[in-house]
Amino acid sequence: MSLSIDAIKVGSEKHPKPADIHFQYGTAGFRTLGGVLDSVLFRVGILAALRSKRLDGRTIGVMVTASHNPEPDNGVKLVDPRGEMLEASWEVHATTLSNAPTTDALIEALNSLIQTAKIDLSKPARVVYARDTRPSGPALVAALEDGFKAIGAEARDAGVTTTPILHYFVRAINTKGTQYSYGEDSEDGYFRKLSDAYKKLVTGRPPASPLLIDCANGVGAIAAKKLANYLGDSLPFTLENTAITTEGALNNACGADFVKTSQKLPPSLSNVMKPGQRACSLDGDADRLIYFYLDERGVFHMLDGDKIAALVAAFIVEQVKIADLEDKVKVGVVQTAYANGASTKYLQERLPVKCVPTGVKHLHHAAERYDVGVYFEANGHGTVLFSDDTLATLHEHQPSTPAQSRGLENLISLTNVINQTVGDALSDMLLVEVVLSHKSYSGVEWDSLYVDLPNRLVKVVVADRNAFKTEDAERRLVSPPGLQSKIDDLVNKHQGGRSFVRPSGTEDVVRVYAEANLKAQADELAFRVAGLVYDEAGGDPVSRPKEFL
Ligand code: 16G
Ligand code: MG
């Protein structure tokens, strides 16, 4: 069987590649201005179908979103059959296909992919796709659908939903009717799975005080509203920043990325939040979560992905102990270099901790090596993975006391409340609420698990960010040569100093992170290192990092 060249030709002519743009499938798929992505979406439609054929007709997911980016941006990423990120070797195929300059070049690239990846075209192609609330979404989805039609894929439209719900669908569809069945492949199935587990976990606990959820004016607003119907009064919450149809509102001065980056309360919440109240922000596609609260004096305190990891990992370890499973179930944590040094110290005193390069796929794969792998990026993306063996252990274990039995039941419910396919803001929110309820913690007690080291993130625009190469999970630079030792010298001059430099995977910049015992020192270190980077790499004069603040 060969490709239906005619159909692909017709489609490709309708979705021509802009001549002057080079596309790249980066850390989180393709991401750029929504207006230039038409040809990419058409081609991703074909690619997703080929990936499905390669995997014997298993369903592949396609998500159209640009997450926390501003509204004019959009993007697309593929989801592999277990609900995880696309296998790295196929990222290269995606980049190649997206850059074929003409229809003929595209067909040649497709044929070459079919040969090298040994794709049997007679296999079925099945995909499920969704989009977030961006205005450019519908047109891009139409281009994607043209791609599915051109190759004859069986495509299921999951409509407007969150990224993690799409990941859930993929896993649920592919495990349907097997012993690994992940749940019903519908939104109703998803919400029921999460909310039933949540309710079991908080049974008998005192009622929670109301939570405020900042929905970033994105798709999380729709999902959170639905979730409320399933939770009833087991978790009272109010939704803010739900203006999904207001032009320019998405992620604008709100949402998880805003809170994490600016370490501030979204201005839209300043009149809404009361001292002592706890709140959380989702990002634009609801796969990141940052908590915060106002203390008695109304001062803002942030509880980021590191704080979530500390809270959750300690709780799981405790439940494993209560269930008397310490010998059989080992819990580990995965972080990146961005994890606050104080969080790493806190966790290392309790559990094995591994540091990996930035990007969900690195964290996810490292977490898969533990019986229970807790992974969170400081930016609020993360989840917990329970290995198949651990799931079997939990279901076979015979508790010998009522306490052990409760610990075991809690662990089993945790496996259900957690979306194990990918970081999921709503699922993580329920997880956090469970732990807060069990520990009777308010934001203050949670925050005091450890005190964050002051830190600063700076970006530098350089001539060529690819000149920056790192090792040791991005904690050290190997190129440009000599730069790392200069950074080391600066670090040594700052008490409690730590700094690293890495090229961004999503923006054309180099990022500099620094932390130190004092805020002024962290700022100074970040700007000094950024200055070094600038001088070494010939940055854009406009963006030369200002002297430290
Ligand atoms: C993407 C990644 C996120 C990472 C961020 C880093 C996924 C799904 N998302 O958003 O994990 O933290 O990129 O961005 O992998 P940067 O490379 O620009 O710093
Ligand atoms: Mg996101």
Coordinates of C-alpha atoms and ligand atoms in Angstrom, one line a residue:
M1 CA 0.0 0.0 0.0
S2 CA 1.3 3.5 -0.7
L3 CA 0.3 7.0 0.2
S4 CA -2.7 8.5 -1.5
I5 CA -0.5 11.1 -3.2
D6 CA -3.3 13.0 -4.8
A7 CA -5.1 13.7 -1.5
I8 CA -1.9 14.8 0.1
K9 CA -1.1 17.1 -2.8
V10 CA -4.5 18.7 -2.8
G11 CA -4.3 19.3 1.0
S12 CA -0.7 20.5 0.9
E13 CA -1.5 23.1 -1.8
K14 CA -4.3 24.4 0.4
H15 CA -1.8 24.7 3.4
P16 CA 1.5 26.0 1.9
K17 CA 4.5 26.4 4.0
P18 CA 5.5 30.1 4.5
A19 CA 8.9 30.5 2.8
D20 CA 10.8 32.4 5.4
I21 CA 10.1 30.4 8.5
H22 CA 12.0 27.6 10.0
F23 CA 9.9 25.5 12.3
Q24 CA 11.2 23.4 15.2
Y25 CA 9.5 20.7 17.3
G26 CA 10.9 21.8 20.6
T27 CA 10.5 20.9 24.3
A28 CA 6.7 21.3 24.1
G29 CA 6.0 20.7 20.4
F30 CA 5.8 23.4 17.8
R31 CA 5.1 26.8 19.3
T32 CA 5.0 30.2 17.6
L33 CA 2.5 32.8 16.4
G34 CA -0.8 31.1 15.7
G35 CA -1.1 32.8 12.3
V36 CA 1.9 31.1 10.8
L37 CA 1.2 27.5 11.9
D38 CA -1.4 26.5 9.2
S39 CA 1.0 24.3 7.2
V40 CA 2.5 22.8 10.3
L41 CA -0.9 21.6 11.5
F42 CA -1.8 20.0 8.2
R43 CA 1.5 18.1 8.3
V44 CA 1.2 17.2 12.0
G45 CA -2.1 15.6 11.1
I46 CA -0.3 13.3 8.6
L47 CA 2.5 12.7 11.0
A48 CA 0.2 11.7 13.9
A49 CA -1.5 9.2 11.6
L50 CA 1.8 7.7 10.5
R51 CA 2.9 7.4 14.2
S52 CA -0.3 5.5 14.9
K53 CA 0.3 3.2 11.9
R54 CA 3.8 2.6 13.1
L55 CA 2.4 1.6 16.5
D56 CA -0.1 -0.9 15.1
G57 CA -3.1 1.5 15.1
R58 CA -2.8 2.6 18.7
T59 CA -4.3 6.0 19.2
I60 CA -2.1 9.0 19.1
G61 CA -3.1 12.4 20.7
V62 CA -2.7 15.8 19.2
M63 CA -3.1 18.9 21.4
V64 CA -3.4 22.4 19.9
T65 CA -2.2 24.8 22.6
A66 CA 0.5 27.3 23.5
S67 CA 0.0 26.8 27.2
H68 CA 1.1 29.8 29.2
N69 CA 2.2 31.9 26.1
P70 CA 0.3 35.0 25.2
E71 CA -2.9 34.7 23.1
P72 CA -1.4 35.4 19.6
D73 CA 0.8 32.3 20.0
N74 CA -0.3 28.8 19.4
G75 CA 1.2 25.4 19.1
V76 CA 0.8 21.7 18.7
K77 CA 2.2 18.6 20.2
L78 CA 1.8 14.9 19.9
V79 CA 0.9 12.4 22.6
D80 CA 2.2 8.8 22.5
P81 CA -0.1 5.9 23.3
R82 CA 0.5 5.7 27.1
G83 CA -0.4 9.4 27.3
E84 CA 3.2 10.4 27.5
M85 CA 5.1 12.9 25.4
L86 CA 6.1 12.0 21.8
E87 CA 9.2 9.8 21.6
A88 CA 12.3 12.0 21.0
S89 CA 13.3 10.4 17.7
W90 CA 10.0 11.4 16.2
E91 CA 10.5 15.0 17.2
V92 CA 13.2 15.1 14.5
H93 CA 10.7 13.7 11.9
A94 CA 8.2 16.4 12.9
T95 CA 10.8 19.1 12.4
T96 CA 11.8 17.7 9.0
L97 CA 8.2 17.4 7.7
S98 CA 7.3 20.8 8.9
N99 CA 10.2 22.4 6.9
A100 CA 9.7 20.7 3.6
P101 CA 9.5 23.8 1.4
T102 CA 7.1 22.5 -1.3
T103 CA 4.4 19.9 -1.8
D104 CA 6.9 17.7 -3.7
A105 CA 9.5 18.0 -1.0
L106 CA 6.8 17.1 1.6
I107 CA 5.9 14.0 -0.3
E108 CA 9.5 13.0 -0.6
A109 CA 10.0 13.6 3.1
L110 CA 6.9 11.5 3.9
N111 CA 8.2 8.6 1.7
S112 CA 11.6 8.7 3.3
L113 CA 10.0 8.7 6.7
I114 CA 7.8 5.7 5.8
Q115 CA 10.9 3.8 4.7
T116 CA 13.3 4.7 7.5
A117 CA 10.7 4.2 10.3
K118 CA 9.4 1.0 8.6
I119 CA 5.8 2.1 8.6
D120 CA 3.2 -0.4 7.3
L121 CA 0.7 1.8 5.5
S122 CA -1.9 -0.9 5.6
K123 CA -2.3 -0.5 9.4
P124 CA -5.1 1.6 10.7
A125 CA -4.4 5.2 11.9
R126 CA -6.3 6.5 14.9
V127 CA -6.0 9.9 16.5
V128 CA -7.7 11.9 19.1
Y129 CA -7.3 15.7 19.2
A130 CA -8.3 18.7 21.2
R131 CA -7.5 22.4 21.5
D132 CA -7.5 25.1 24.1
T133 CA -9.5 28.4 24.0
R134 CA -7.2 30.5 21.8
P135 CA -9.0 32.3 19.0
S136 CA -6.6 30.8 16.4
G137 CA -7.6 27.3 17.5
P138 CA -10.5 26.6 15.2
A139 CA -8.6 27.4 12.0
L140 CA -5.6 25.4 13.1
V141 CA -7.8 22.4 14.0
A142 CA -9.4 22.7 10.5
A143 CA -5.9 22.4 9.0
L144 CA -5.1 19.5 11.2
E145 CA -8.4 17.7 10.1
D146 CA -7.4 18.3 6.5
G147 CA -4.2 16.4 7.3
F148 CA -6.2 13.5 8.9
K149 CA -8.4 13.4 5.8
A150 CA -5.5 13.4 3.4
I151 CA -4.1 10.3 4.9
G152 CA -7.4 8.7 5.9
A153 CA -7.0 8.6 9.6
E154 CA -9.8 7.7 12.0
A155 CA -10.0 10.9 14.0
R156 CA -11.9 11.7 17.2
D157 CA -12.5 15.3 18.1
A158 CA -12.2 15.8 21.9
G159 CA -13.2 19.5 21.4
V160 CA -12.0 22.3 23.7
T161 CA -10.4 20.7 26.7
T162 CA -7.2 20.8 28.8
T163 CA -3.9 19.3 27.8
P164 CA -4.0 16.7 30.6
I165 CA -7.5 15.6 29.8
L166 CA -6.4 14.9 26.3
H167 CA -3.4 12.9 27.7
Y168 CA -5.9 11.0 29.9
F169 CA -8.1 10.2 26.8
V170 CA -5.1 8.8 24.9
R171 CA -4.2 6.4 27.7
A172 CA -7.8 5.5 28.4
I173 CA -8.5 4.7 24.8
N174 CA -5.4 2.6 24.4
T175 CA -6.0 0.6 27.6
K176 CA -9.7 0.1 27.2
G177 CA -10.7 -3.5 28.1
T178 CA -7.2 -4.5 29.3
Q179 CA -6.0 -5.2 32.8
Y180 CA -4.3 -1.8 32.7
S181 CA -7.6 0.0 31.9
Y182 CA -7.0 3.6 32.9
G183 CA -10.6 4.8 33.1
E184 CA -13.5 5.6 30.8
D185 CA -12.5 7.6 27.7
S186 CA -14.8 10.5 28.3
E187 CA -14.7 13.7 30.3
D188 CA -17.3 12.2 32.5
G189 CA -15.0 9.3 33.1
Y190 CA -12.1 11.6 33.9
F191 CA -14.0 13.8 36.3
R192 CA -15.6 10.8 38.1
K193 CA -12.3 9.0 38.5
L194 CA -10.7 12.1 40.1
S195 CA -13.6 13.2 42.2
D196 CA -14.5 9.8 43.5
A197 CA -10.9 9.2 44.6
Y198 CA -10.8 12.7 46.2
K199 CA -14.0 12.2 48.1
K200 CA -12.7 8.8 49.5
L201 CA -9.5 10.4 50.6
V202 CA -11.1 13.3 52.5
T203 CA -14.0 11.2 54.0
G204 CA -14.2 12.0 57.7
R205 CA -11.9 15.0 57.5
P206 CA -13.2 18.5 58.6
P207 CA -14.6 20.5 55.7
A208 CA -12.0 22.5 53.7
S209 CA -12.1 26.3 53.8
P210 CA -12.9 27.8 50.3
L211 CA -10.2 27.8 47.7
L212 CA -9.8 30.4 45.1
I213 CA -8.8 29.2 41.6
D214 CA -7.2 31.6 39.1
C215 CA -8.0 30.0 35.7
A216 CA -5.7 32.2 33.6
N217 CA -8.7 33.1 31.5
G218 CA -8.2 29.8 29.7
V219 CA -9.6 26.3 29.2
G220 CA -9.0 25.4 32.8
A221 CA -12.1 27.6 33.6
I222 CA -14.3 25.3 31.6
A223 CA -12.8 22.1 33.2
A224 CA -12.9 23.5 36.7
K225 CA -16.5 24.5 36.4
K226 CA -17.3 20.9 35.4
L227 CA -15.2 19.5 38.2
A228 CA -17.2 21.6 40.7
N229 CA -20.4 19.6 39.8
Y230 CA -18.6 16.3 40.6
L231 CA -17.1 17.5 43.8
G232 CA -20.2 19.0 45.3
D233 CA -19.4 20.4 48.7
S234 CA -16.4 18.1 49.3
L235 CA -14.2 21.0 48.1
P236 CA -15.7 24.5 48.0
F237 CA -14.0 26.8 45.5
T238 CA -14.6 30.0 43.6
L239 CA -13.3 30.6 40.1
E240 CA -11.5 33.8 39.0
N241 CA -10.1 34.8 35.7
T242 CA -12.6 32.8 33.7
A243 CA -13.0 35.3 30.8
I244 CA -12.3 32.8 28.0
T245 CA -13.8 34.9 25.3
T246 CA -12.3 38.3 26.2
E247 CA -9.7 39.2 23.6
G248 CA -6.2 39.3 25.0
A249 CA -7.1 38.1 28.4
L250 CA -5.6 34.6 28.2
N251 CA -2.5 34.3 30.6
N252 CA -2.4 38.1 30.8
A253 CA -1.2 39.2 34.2
C254 CA -2.6 36.0 35.7
G255 CA -2.1 32.3 35.7
A256 CA 0.6 30.0 37.0
D257 CA 3.4 31.3 34.8
F258 CA 2.7 34.9 35.8
V259 CA 2.7 34.1 39.5
K260 CA 5.8 32.0 39.3
T261 CA 7.8 34.4 37.2
S262 CA 6.8 37.6 38.8
Q263 CA 6.4 36.1 42.3
K264 CA 3.4 38.3 42.7
L265 CA -0.4 38.1 43.2
P266 CA -2.3 38.5 39.9
P267 CA -3.6 42.2 40.1
S268 CA -7.0 40.9 39.3
L269 CA -7.1 39.1 42.6
S270 CA -6.0 41.9 44.8
N271 CA -9.5 42.9 45.8
V272 CA -10.8 39.4 45.9
M273 CA -8.4 37.6 48.2
K274 CA -8.6 37.9 51.9
P275 CA -5.8 37.5 54.4
G276 CA -5.3 33.9 55.4
Q277 CA -7.0 32.6 52.2
R278 CA -5.4 30.0 50.0
A279 CA -5.5 30.1 46.2
C280 CA -4.0 28.5 43.2
S281 CA -3.3 29.5 39.6
L282 CA -3.6 27.2 36.6
D283 CA -1.8 28.0 33.3
G284 CA -3.5 28.5 29.9
D285 CA -3.9 24.7 29.2
A286 CA -4.2 23.7 32.9
D287 CA -1.1 21.5 33.2
R288 CA 0.7 23.7 35.6
L289 CA -0.3 24.7 39.1
I290 CA 1.1 27.2 41.6
Y291 CA -0.4 27.8 45.0
F292 CA -0.2 31.0 47.1
Y293 CA -1.8 32.6 50.1
L294 CA -1.9 35.9 51.9
D295 CA -0.8 35.9 55.4
E296 CA -2.5 37.6 58.3
R297 CA -0.9 40.9 57.3
G298 CA -2.0 40.4 53.7
V299 CA 1.5 39.6 52.5
F300 CA 1.7 37.3 49.4
H301 CA 3.5 33.9 49.7
M302 CA 4.0 31.6 46.8
L303 CA 3.9 27.8 47.0
D304 CA 5.5 26.5 43.8
G305 CA 6.1 23.1 42.2
D306 CA 9.0 22.5 44.6
K307 CA 6.7 23.1 47.6
I308 CA 4.1 20.8 46.0
A309 CA 6.7 18.1 45.6
A310 CA 7.8 18.4 49.2
L311 CA 4.3 18.2 50.5
V312 CA 3.2 15.3 48.3
A313 CA 6.3 13.2 48.6
A314 CA 6.4 13.4 52.4
F315 CA 2.7 12.4 52.5
I316 CA 3.1 9.4 50.2
V317 CA 6.1 8.2 52.2
E318 CA 4.0 8.5 55.4
Q319 CA 1.2 6.5 53.9
V320 CA 3.6 3.8 52.6
K321 CA 4.9 3.5 56.2
I322 CA 1.4 3.4 57.7
A323 CA 0.5 0.6 55.2
D324 CA 3.6 -1.3 56.3
L325 CA 4.9 -1.3 52.7
E326 CA 8.3 0.4 53.3
D327 CA 10.2 -2.7 52.2
K328 CA 8.3 -3.1 49.0
V329 CA 7.5 0.4 47.8
K330 CA 10.4 2.9 47.4
V331 CA 9.5 6.5 46.8
G332 CA 11.8 8.9 44.9
V333 CA 11.7 12.4 43.6
V334 CA 12.8 14.0 40.4
Q335 CA 13.6 17.7 40.0
T336 CA 15.5 20.0 37.6
A337 CA 18.2 22.5 38.3
Y338 CA 15.5 25.1 38.8
A339 CA 14.4 23.4 42.0
N340 CA 15.1 25.8 44.9
G341 CA 18.2 24.6 46.8
A342 CA 16.2 24.6 50.0
S343 CA 13.7 22.2 48.5
T344 CA 16.4 19.8 47.3
K345 CA 17.9 19.8 50.8
Y346 CA 14.6 19.2 52.4
L347 CA 13.8 16.3 50.1
Q348 CA 17.3 14.8 50.1
E349 CA 17.1 14.4 53.9
R350 CA 14.1 12.1 53.4
L351 CA 14.2 10.4 50.0
P352 CA 16.3 9.7 47.0
V353 CA 16.3 12.8 44.7
K354 CA 17.4 12.9 41.1
C355 CA 18.1 16.0 39.0
V356 CA 17.4 15.9 35.2
P357 CA 17.4 18.4 32.3
T358 CA 14.4 20.7 32.0
G359 CA 11.3 19.4 30.1
V360 CA 8.5 17.0 31.1
K361 CA 9.8 14.1 29.1
H362 CA 13.1 14.0 31.1
L363 CA 11.3 14.2 34.4
H364 CA 8.7 11.6 33.5
H365 CA 11.2 9.0 32.3
A366 CA 13.4 9.4 35.4
A367 CA 10.3 9.1 37.6
E368 CA 9.4 5.9 35.9
R369 CA 12.5 4.3 37.4
Y370 CA 11.1 4.5 41.0
D371 CA 8.3 2.4 42.5
V372 CA 6.6 5.7 43.2
G373 CA 8.2 8.6 41.3
V374 CA 7.2 12.1 42.3
Y375 CA 8.3 14.7 39.8
F376 CA 7.6 18.4 39.8
E377 CA 9.3 21.3 38.0
A378 CA 9.5 24.5 40.0
N379 CA 7.2 26.1 37.5
G380 CA 4.3 23.9 38.7
H381 CA 4.3 21.1 36.2
G382 CA 4.4 17.6 37.7
T383 CA 2.7 14.4 38.8
V384 CA 3.3 11.1 40.5
L385 CA 3.9 7.8 38.8
F386 CA 3.1 4.4 40.3
S387 CA 4.9 1.6 38.5
D388 CA 2.9 -1.4 37.3
D389 CA 4.6 -3.6 40.0
T390 CA 3.7 -1.1 42.7
L391 CA 0.0 -1.1 41.5
A392 CA 0.0 -4.9 41.7
T393 CA 1.6 -4.7 45.2
L394 CA -1.0 -2.3 46.4
H395 CA -3.8 -4.5 45.2
E396 CA -2.4 -7.8 46.6
H397 CA -1.2 -6.5 49.9
Q398 CA -3.0 -7.9 53.0
P399 CA -3.1 -5.4 55.7
S400 CA -3.1 -6.8 59.3
T401 CA -4.4 -3.8 61.2
P402 CA -7.1 -1.2 60.6
A403 CA -4.4 1.5 60.4
Q404 CA -2.5 -0.4 57.7
S405 CA -5.7 -0.9 55.9
R406 CA -6.4 2.8 55.9
G407 CA -2.9 3.6 54.7
L408 CA -3.3 1.1 51.9
E409 CA -6.7 2.5 50.9
N410 CA -5.3 6.0 50.8
L411 CA -2.5 4.9 48.5
I412 CA -4.9 3.2 46.2
S413 CA -7.1 6.3 46.1
L414 CA -4.0 8.4 45.4
T415 CA -3.3 6.3 42.3
N416 CA -6.7 7.4 41.1
V417 CA -6.8 11.0 42.0
I418 CA -3.4 11.6 40.3
N419 CA -3.4 11.9 36.5
Q420 CA -0.3 9.8 35.9
T421 CA 0.0 10.5 32.2
V422 CA 1.3 14.1 32.6
G423 CA 1.2 17.1 35.0
D424 CA -2.4 18.1 35.5
A425 CA -3.3 21.3 37.4
L426 CA -6.8 20.1 38.5
S427 CA -5.6 16.6 39.6
D428 CA -2.6 18.1 41.4
M429 CA -4.9 20.6 43.1
L430 CA -7.0 17.8 44.4
L431 CA -3.9 16.0 45.5
V432 CA -2.6 19.1 47.4
E433 CA -6.0 19.6 49.0
V434 CA -6.0 15.9 50.2
V435 CA -2.6 16.4 51.9
L436 CA -3.5 19.7 53.4
S437 CA -6.7 18.2 54.8
H438 CA -4.9 15.1 56.2
K439 CA -2.2 17.2 57.8
S440 CA -4.6 20.0 58.9
Y441 CA -2.2 22.4 57.2
S442 CA -3.0 26.0 56.2
G443 CA -0.8 27.7 53.6
V444 CA 1.4 28.9 56.5
E445 CA 2.2 25.4 57.8
W446 CA 2.8 24.1 54.3
D447 CA 5.1 27.0 53.5
S448 CA 7.1 26.4 56.6
L449 CA 8.3 22.9 55.6
Y450 CA 11.4 24.8 54.4
V451 CA 12.2 28.4 53.6
D452 CA 12.9 29.1 49.9
L453 CA 16.4 30.5 49.1
P454 CA 16.0 33.9 47.4
N455 CA 16.4 33.5 43.7
R456 CA 16.4 35.3 40.4
L457 CA 15.8 34.3 36.8
V458 CA 17.1 36.5 33.9
K459 CA 17.0 36.0 30.2
V460 CA 19.7 37.1 27.8
V461 CA 19.2 37.5 24.0
V462 CA 22.3 36.2 22.3
A463 CA 23.5 35.9 18.7
D464 CA 23.3 32.1 18.8
R465 CA 21.8 30.2 21.8
N466 CA 23.0 26.9 20.2
A467 CA 26.5 27.9 21.2
F468 CA 25.5 27.1 24.8
K469 CA 25.9 23.5 25.7
T470 CA 25.4 22.0 29.1
E471 CA 26.2 18.9 31.1
D472 CA 25.3 17.5 34.5
A473 CA 21.6 18.0 34.0
E474 CA 22.1 21.6 32.8
R475 CA 24.0 22.6 35.9
R476 CA 27.3 23.3 34.1
L477 CA 28.2 24.8 30.8
V478 CA 30.7 23.0 28.5
S479 CA 30.4 25.6 25.8
P480 CA 31.3 28.4 25.2
P481 CA 34.7 27.2 26.6
G482 CA 35.9 28.9 29.8
L483 CA 32.6 30.5 30.7
Q484 CA 31.7 28.0 33.4
S485 CA 34.9 28.7 35.4
K486 CA 34.1 32.5 35.3
I487 CA 30.6 31.7 36.6
D488 CA 32.1 29.5 39.4
D489 CA 34.3 32.4 40.4
L490 CA 31.2 34.7 40.7
V491 CA 29.2 32.0 42.5
N492 CA 32.0 31.6 45.1
K493 CA 31.7 35.3 45.9
H494 CA 28.1 35.0 47.0
Q495 CA 27.0 33.3 50.2
G496 CA 25.0 30.2 49.5
G497 CA 25.4 31.1 45.9
R498 CA 24.3 28.8 43.0
S499 CA 23.9 29.7 39.4
F500 CA 23.6 28.0 36.1
V501 CA 23.1 29.0 32.4
R502 CA 21.1 27.1 29.8
P503 CA 19.7 27.8 26.4
S504 CA 15.9 27.9 26.4
G505 CA 14.1 25.2 24.6
T506 CA 11.0 27.3 23.8
E507 CA 12.4 30.9 23.2
D508 CA 15.3 32.2 21.4
V509 CA 17.2 33.2 24.6
V510 CA 19.6 32.0 27.1
R511 CA 18.4 31.7 30.7
V512 CA 20.3 32.5 33.8
Y513 CA 19.2 31.2 37.2
A514 CA 20.8 32.3 40.5
E515 CA 20.1 31.8 44.2
A516 CA 21.9 33.0 47.3
N517 CA 21.2 33.4 51.0
L518 CA 20.1 37.0 50.6
K519 CA 17.7 38.4 47.9
A520 CA 20.1 41.2 47.0
Q521 CA 22.9 38.7 46.5
A522 CA 20.7 36.4 44.3
D523 CA 19.8 39.4 42.1
E524 CA 23.4 40.5 41.9
L525 CA 24.7 37.1 41.1
A526 CA 22.0 36.6 38.4
F527 CA 22.8 39.9 36.7
R528 CA 26.6 39.4 36.9
V529 CA 26.3 36.0 35.3
A530 CA 23.9 37.4 32.7
G531 CA 26.5 40.1 32.0
L532 CA 29.2 37.4 31.5
V533 CA 26.9 35.5 29.1
Y534 CA 26.2 38.7 27.2
D535 CA 29.9 39.7 26.9
E536 CA 30.9 36.1 25.9
A537 CA 28.1 35.6 23.3
G538 CA 27.7 38.9 21.7
G539 CA 24.1 39.6 22.8
D540 CA 21.7 42.1 21.4
P541 CA 22.7 45.6 22.8
V542 CA 19.1 46.4 23.6
S543 CA 18.9 43.5 25.9
R544 CA 22.2 43.8 27.7
P545 CA 21.3 42.8 31.2
K546 CA 21.0 45.9 33.4
E547 CA 23.2 46.3 36.4
F548 CA 21.8 44.3 39.2
L549 CA 18.8 46.0 40.9
Ligands
16G1 C1 8.1 23.6 28.2 C2 8.1 22.3 29.0 C3 8.4 22.6 30.4 C4 9.7 23.3 30.6 C5 9.7 24.6 29.8 C6 11.1 25.2 29.8 C7 6.8 20.4 28.4 C8 5.4 19.8 28.2 N1 6.9 21.6 28.8 O1 7.1 24.4 28.7 O2 8.5 21.3 31.1 O3 9.9 23.7 32.0 O4 9.4 24.3 28.5 O5 11.1 26.3 28.9 O6 7.8 19.7 28.3 P1 12.5 26.9 28.5 O7 13.3 25.8 27.8 O8 12.1 28.0 27.6 O9 13.2 27.4 29.7
MG2 MG 0.9 24.4 30.1

